[in-house]
Structure formats: C-alpha cells, structure tokens
CSV table of C-alpha atoms in Angstrom, one decimal:
chain,number,residue,atom,x,y,z
A,6,MET,CA,-8.0,-19.6,14.7
A,7,GLU,CA,-5.6,-18.4,12.0
A,8,THR,CA,-8.1,-15.8,10.8
A,9,GLN,CA,-8.4,-14.4,14.3
A,10,LYS,CA,-4.6,-14.2,14.7
A,11,ILE,CA,-4.3,-12.3,11.4
A,12,LYS,CA,-7.0,-9.9,12.4
A,13,LEU,CA,-5.3,-9.3,15.8
A,14,HIS,CA,-1.9,-8.7,14.3
A,15,ILE,CA,-3.3,-6.3,11.7
A,16,GLU,CA,-5.3,-4.4,14.3
A,17,ASN,CA,-2.3,-4.1,16.6
A,18,TYR,CA,-0.2,-2.8,13.7
A,19,ILE,CA,-2.8,-0.3,12.7
A,20,GLY,CA,-3.0,0.9,16.3
A,21,GLU,CA,0.8,1.4,16.4
A,22,VAL,CA,0.8,3.3,13.2
A,23,GLU,CA,-2.0,5.5,14.4
A,24,ASN,CA,-0.1,6.2,17.7
A,25,ALA,CA,3.0,7.0,15.7
A,26,ILE,CA,1.3,9.6,13.6
A,27,ARG,CA,-1.2,10.9,16.1
A,28,GLU,CA,-1.2,14.6,16.6
A,29,PRO,CA,-4.2,16.1,18.5
A,30,ILE,CA,-4.3,19.3,16.4
A,31,VAL,CA,-4.4,17.2,13.2
A,32,ASP,CA,-7.1,14.9,14.6
A,33,ARG,CA,-9.1,17.9,15.6
A,34,ASP,CA,-8.9,19.9,12.3
A,35,VAL,CA,-8.6,17.2,9.7
A,36,GLY,CA,-9.8,14.0,11.4
A,37,GLN,CA,-8.1,10.7,11.9
A,38,ILE,CA,-6.6,9.1,8.8
A,39,THR,CA,-7.8,5.5,8.2
A,40,ILE,CA,-4.9,3.0,7.9
A,41,ASP,CA,-5.3,0.6,5.0
A,42,ALA,CA,-5.9,-2.9,6.4
A,43,VAL,CA,-5.1,-4.7,3.2
A,44,LYS,CA,-1.8,-3.0,2.7
A,45,ALA,CA,-1.0,-3.8,6.4
A,46,PHE,CA,-1.8,-7.4,5.7
A,47,ILE,CA,0.5,-7.6,2.7
A,48,LEU,CA,3.3,-5.7,4.5
A,49,LEU,CA,3.1,-8.1,7.5
A,50,LEU,CA,3.0,-11.3,5.4
A,51,PRO,CA,6.5,-12.4,6.4
A,52,MET,CA,5.8,-12.0,10.1
A,53,LEU,CA,2.4,-13.7,9.7
A,54,ASN,CA,4.1,-16.5,7.9
A,55,GLY,CA,6.5,-17.1,10.8
A,56,GLU,CA,9.6,-15.3,9.4
A,57,ARG,CA,12.0,-13.7,11.8
A,58,TRP,CA,10.6,-10.4,13.0
A,59,ASN,CA,12.4,-8.2,15.4
A,60,ASN,CA,12.0,-4.6,16.8
A,61,ARG,CA,14.1,-3.2,13.9
A,62,LEU,CA,11.8,-4.7,11.3
A,63,HIS,CA,8.7,-3.7,13.2
A,64,THR,CA,9.8,-0.1,13.5
A,65,ALA,CA,10.6,0.0,9.8
A,66,SER,CA,7.1,-1.5,9.0
A,67,ILE,CA,5.5,1.3,11.1
A,68,ALA,CA,7.5,3.8,9.1
A,69,VAL,CA,6.1,2.4,5.9
A,70,GLY,CA,2.6,2.7,7.4
A,71,ALA,CA,3.3,6.4,8.1
A,72,VAL,CA,4.3,6.9,4.5
A,73,HIS,CA,1.0,5.3,3.3
A,74,ALA,CA,-0.9,7.6,5.7
A,75,ALA,CA,0.8,10.6,4.1
A,76,PHE,CA,0.0,9.4,0.6
A,77,ASP,CA,-3.7,8.8,1.6
A,78,ALA,CA,-3.9,12.3,3.1
A,79,HIS,CA,-2.5,14.0,0.0
A,80,ASP,CA,-4.6,11.8,-2.3
A,81,SER,CA,-7.8,13.0,-0.6
A,82,ILE,CA,-7.2,16.5,-1.7
A,83,ASN,CA,-9.7,17.8,-4.3
A,84,VAL,CA,-7.6,19.8,-6.7
A,85,SER,CA,-10.6,21.9,-7.8
A,86,ASP,CA,-10.9,23.2,-4.2
A,87,ALA,CA,-7.3,23.0,-3.1
A,88,THR,CA,-7.3,26.5,-1.6
A,89,SER,CA,-9.9,25.9,1.1
A,90,LYS,CA,-8.7,25.8,4.7
A,91,GLN,CA,-9.7,22.2,5.2
A,92,GLN,CA,-7.8,21.1,2.1
A,93,GLN,CA,-4.7,23.1,3.1
A,94,LEU,CA,-4.8,21.5,6.6
A,95,THR,CA,-5.0,18.1,5.0
A,96,VAL,CA,-1.9,18.8,2.9
A,97,LEU,CA,-0.1,19.9,6.0
A,98,SER,CA,-1.2,16.7,7.8
A,99,GLY,CA,0.1,14.6,5.0
A,100,ASP,CA,3.5,16.4,5.2
A,101,TYR,CA,3.5,15.8,8.9
A,102,PHE,CA,2.8,12.1,8.5
A,103,SER,CA,5.5,11.9,5.8
A,104,GLY,CA,8.1,13.2,8.2
A,105,ILE,CA,7.3,10.6,10.8
A,106,HIS,CA,8.9,7.8,8.9
A,107,TYR,CA,12.3,9.7,8.9
A,108,ARG,CA,12.1,10.0,12.6
A,109,LEU,CA,11.3,6.3,13.1
A,110,LEU,CA,14.0,5.1,10.8
A,111,ALA,CA,16.6,7.5,12.1
A,112,SER,CA,16.1,6.0,15.6
A,113,LEU,CA,17.3,2.6,14.5
A,114,PRO,CA,19.2,3.9,12.4
A,115,GLU,CA,18.3,2.5,8.9
A,116,PHE,CA,20.2,4.8,6.7
A,117,GLY,CA,20.1,2.5,3.7
A,118,PHE,CA,16.3,2.1,3.9
A,119,ILE,CA,15.9,5.8,4.5
A,120,ARG,CA,17.7,6.4,1.2
A,121,SER,CA,15.9,3.7,-0.7
A,122,LEU,CA,12.5,4.6,0.6
A,123,SER,CA,13.0,8.3,-0.1
A,124,GLU,CA,13.8,7.4,-3.7
A,125,THR,CA,10.7,5.2,-3.9
A,126,ILE,CA,8.5,8.0,-2.5
A,127,GLY,CA,9.9,10.4,-5.1
A,128,GLN,CA,9.2,7.9,-7.9
A,129,ILE,CA,5.6,7.4,-6.6
A,130,ASN,CA,4.9,11.1,-6.4
A,131,GLU,CA,6.3,11.6,-10.0
A,132,THR,CA,4.2,8.6,-11.3
A,133,LYS,CA,1.1,9.9,-9.6
A,134,THR,CA,1.5,13.4,-11.1
A,135,ILE,CA,1.9,11.8,-14.6
A,136,PHE,CA,-1.0,9.5,-14.0
A,137,HIS,CA,-3.2,12.4,-13.0
A,138,ASP,CA,-2.4,14.4,-16.1
A,139,GLN,CA,-2.2,11.6,-18.7
A,140,LEU,CA,-3.4,8.0,-18.4
A,141,PRO,CA,-1.0,5.2,-19.4
A,142,ASN,CA,-1.3,4.0,-22.9
A,143,GLY,CA,-2.0,0.3,-23.0
A,144,PRO,CA,-2.4,-2.4,-20.3
A,145,GLU,CA,1.3,-2.9,-19.8
A,146,LYS,CA,1.9,0.8,-19.0
A,147,LEU,CA,-1.2,0.8,-16.8
A,148,ILE,CA,0.1,-2.2,-14.8
A,149,GLU,CA,3.5,-0.6,-14.4
A,150,THR,CA,2.0,2.6,-13.2
A,151,VAL,CA,-0.3,1.0,-10.7
A,152,ARG,CA,2.4,-1.3,-9.5
A,153,ILE,CA,4.7,1.6,-8.6
A,154,ILE,CA,2.0,3.6,-6.8
A,155,GLU,CA,0.3,0.7,-4.9
A,156,ALA,CA,3.2,-1.6,-4.2
A,157,GLY,CA,6.3,0.5,-4.3
A,158,CYS,CA,6.9,1.1,-0.6
A,159,ILE,CA,6.0,-2.4,0.5
A,160,THR,CA,8.2,-4.1,-2.1
A,161,ASP,CA,11.0,-1.8,-1.2
A,162,PHE,CA,10.6,-2.9,2.4
A,163,LEU,CA,10.5,-6.6,1.4
A,164,TYR,CA,13.6,-6.3,-0.7
A,165,THR,CA,15.6,-4.4,1.9
A,166,PHE,CA,15.0,-6.7,4.8
A,167,GLY,CA,15.5,-10.0,3.0
A,168,PHE,CA,12.0,-11.0,2.0
A,169,ALA,CA,12.4,-10.8,-1.8
A,170,GLN,CA,10.5,-14.1,-2.3
A,171,TYR,CA,7.3,-12.2,-1.2
A,172,VAL,CA,7.7,-9.4,-3.8
A,173,PRO,CA,6.0,-11.1,-6.8
A,174,LEU,CA,3.0,-12.0,-4.6
A,175,ALA,CA,2.7,-8.6,-2.9
A,176,SER,CA,3.2,-6.7,-6.2
A,177,ALA,CA,0.6,-8.6,-8.1
A,178,ALA,CA,-2.0,-8.6,-5.2
A,179,LEU,CA,-1.8,-4.9,-4.5
A,180,SER,CA,-1.9,-4.0,-8.2
A,181,LEU,CA,-4.8,-6.3,-8.8
A,182,LEU,CA,-6.7,-5.0,-5.8
A,183,TRP,CA,-6.4,-1.4,-7.1
A,184,PHE,CA,-9.0,-2.3,-9.7
A,185,GLU,CA,-11.5,-3.6,-7.2
A,186,GLU,CA,-14.2,-0.9,-7.0
A,187,GLY,CA,-14.7,0.3,-3.4
A,188,SER,CA,-11.5,-1.3,-2.0
A,189,ALA,CA,-9.5,0.7,0.4
A,190,GLU,CA,-6.9,1.5,-2.2
A,191,CYS,CA,-9.4,3.1,-4.6
A,192,ASN,CA,-11.0,5.7,-2.3
A,193,SER,CA,-8.9,8.7,-3.2
A,194,ILE,CA,-10.3,11.5,-5.3
A,195,SER,CA,-7.4,11.3,-7.8
A,196,ASP,CA,-7.9,7.5,-8.2
A,197,LYS,CA,-11.6,7.9,-8.8
A,198,ARG,CA,-11.0,10.5,-11.5
A,199,SER,CA,-8.4,8.4,-13.2
A,200,ARG,CA,-10.7,5.3,-13.1
A,201,ARG,CA,-13.6,7.3,-14.7
A,202,THR,CA,-11.4,8.2,-17.7
A,203,MET,CA,-9.5,5.0,-18.0
A,204,ASN,CA,-9.9,2.9,-21.2
A,205,ALA,CA,-12.1,0.0,-20.2
A,206,ALA,CA,-10.4,-2.4,-22.6
A,207,ASP,CA,-7.0,-1.5,-21.1
A,208,ALA,CA,-8.3,-2.0,-17.6
A,209,ASP,CA,-9.8,-5.4,-18.4
A,210,HIS,CA,-6.6,-6.6,-20.1
A,211,ALA,CA,-4.6,-5.3,-17.2
A,212,VAL,CA,-6.7,-7.2,-14.7
A,213,PHE,CA,-6.4,-10.5,-16.6
A,214,GLN,CA,-2.7,-10.1,-16.9
A,215,LEU,CA,-2.4,-9.4,-13.2
A,216,HIS,CA,-4.6,-12.4,-12.4
A,217,ALA,CA,-2.3,-14.7,-14.4
A,218,GLU,CA,0.7,-13.1,-12.6
A,219,MET,CA,-1.1,-13.5,-9.3
A,220,GLN,CA,-1.8,-17.2,-10.0
A,221,LYS,CA,1.8,-17.8,-11.0
A,222,ALA,CA,3.0,-16.1,-7.8
A,223,LEU,CA,0.7,-18.2,-5.6
A,224,ASP,CA,1.7,-21.4,-7.4
A,225,ALA,CA,5.4,-20.6,-6.6
A,226,ALA,CA,4.7,-19.6,-3.0
A,227,ASP,CA,5.4,-22.9,-1.4
A,228,TYR,CA,7.0,-21.0,1.4
A,229,LEU,CA,3.6,-19.5,2.3
A,230,GLN,CA,1.4,-21.3,4.9
A,231,PRO,CA,-1.9,-22.6,3.5
A,232,PHE,CA,-4.1,-20.3,5.5
A,233,LEU,CA,-2.3,-17.2,4.2
A,234,GLN,CA,-2.6,-18.5,0.6
A,235,ARG,CA,-6.4,-18.9,1.2
A,236,LYS,CA,-6.6,-15.4,2.6
A,237,ILE,CA,-4.9,-13.9,-0.4
A,238,ARG,CA,-7.0,-15.9,-2.8
A,239,ASN,CA,-10.1,-14.7,-1.0
A,240,LEU,CA,-9.0,-11.1,-1.4
A,241,VAL,CA,-8.5,-11.2,-5.2
A,242,THR,CA,-11.1,-13.8,-6.3
A,243,PRO,CA,-14.2,-11.4,-6.1
A,244,LEU,CA,-12.8,-9.1,-8.8
A,245,ILE,CA,-12.0,-12.0,-11.1
A,246,GLY,CA,-15.5,-13.4,-10.7
A,247,LYS,CA,-17.0,-10.0,-11.8
A,248,LEU,CA,-15.0,-10.0,-15.0
A,249,ASN,CA,-15.6,-13.7,-16.1
C-alpha cells in the first residue's frame, strides 16, 4: 500500500512539473523532457513522511523540478555538435525551463528562496564547468563536486523550508546514486564523458565513503517512517552489492 502511495505522489508531482514547463513549440522541436523520478522522491520525502505540506511548499517544489528540467536539457547537449539546430533549440528550451522557477516562486512570493536557489544554480553551473574541464583530484573532492551538482537544489529547498534533518540523507543518497550506471542521474552526455575518464580508485573510494555516510544518515533517521527507510535502502543497495 505504501509503495503505491509513493508511486502515486511521485507521478502526480511529475505531471505537475511537466504541466508547469510545457510549451507546445518546445515539445514539437525538442521533445518532452523526462522528469527524474528519483530526485522527485527525495525532494518529496518530508511530504511522504507526513510532514506539514501546504500550497506554498508544493509550488516551491515544482519550481525545483523546473530547475532540474533545465539542467537536464542543458546537460544533454553534445559540445562537439553544439551548433546544430537541434542542439541550439535544446539550449533554448533549457533556458525557458530555468525561467519557469522564477515565475512560480515570484507568485508566492518566496524572495528568500529565489535568492538562495539562484546562488545554488550559479554554484552548480560553475562546478559543472570545472568538472567537465578537469576531474576532481581524490575521492573527497569528487564527493564534494557530485554532492553540489546532484543534491544542491534539493538540499537548498530542505534547509529553506525547515526540513534540515532530511539533508544528510538526501545529500548522501543523491550523491551515491550518481555512481549507479544507468540511473536517471547519469544519462547526460557530460556525465558519461566524465565517468569514462574518472579515476576508478577515486570513484570506488568515493562510493564506499558515501555508503558509510548513507548508513549513518539512515541510522540517525528515526524521524523517517520504516517504509521510506526501506525504499531508500532498496535504491542504494544494488550499487553497493556490485562493489563488494
């Protein structure tokens, strides 16, 4: 029953994000952007766990989904063929999605979150540029880089709206899942390029560090309902099994 409720909430959320960013011309020329279900689950953890969740919070969560859609659109660009019409349209669609979150937040208004999220977006873009040109040196730097890129917007949301206790869990889970080959987080061209050239020993050490961090966060998550703990464990366990 709990699994079906989680699935329904995530599907409803994804549908609302898709409606918020839908533009017929973009859909026609670029195609519909796939909203990441795992990020949606982590973002919605407080609501799924029975925390207070009002329209203000829900609109802000949709705005975060729009930001993720923008990142996914931009990340899908092949830099070796960035001048093609299709690639240029994809860049423009990402810019369009990025603007949606300002409109959503301004309607509340959530000026503090607008400022905070804008700073986070800037940090993520800067980190991605550095990551693309030069891989982090050592597992600690690799974890720090992946954490900013994968979890930055969601942890910003959690901190801003009073859900700080979820941050260690969200940060560790999203960072760990980045290393899962074939996961939704790893489908972008830039991520695949970085993964091919990544030091294998650094990646393995990073995964084991994150696994320990994940276990510590789960052990401390006595606020989390058991079915959600099980769901998170099931998400990250397959990767650990491959490395043992």
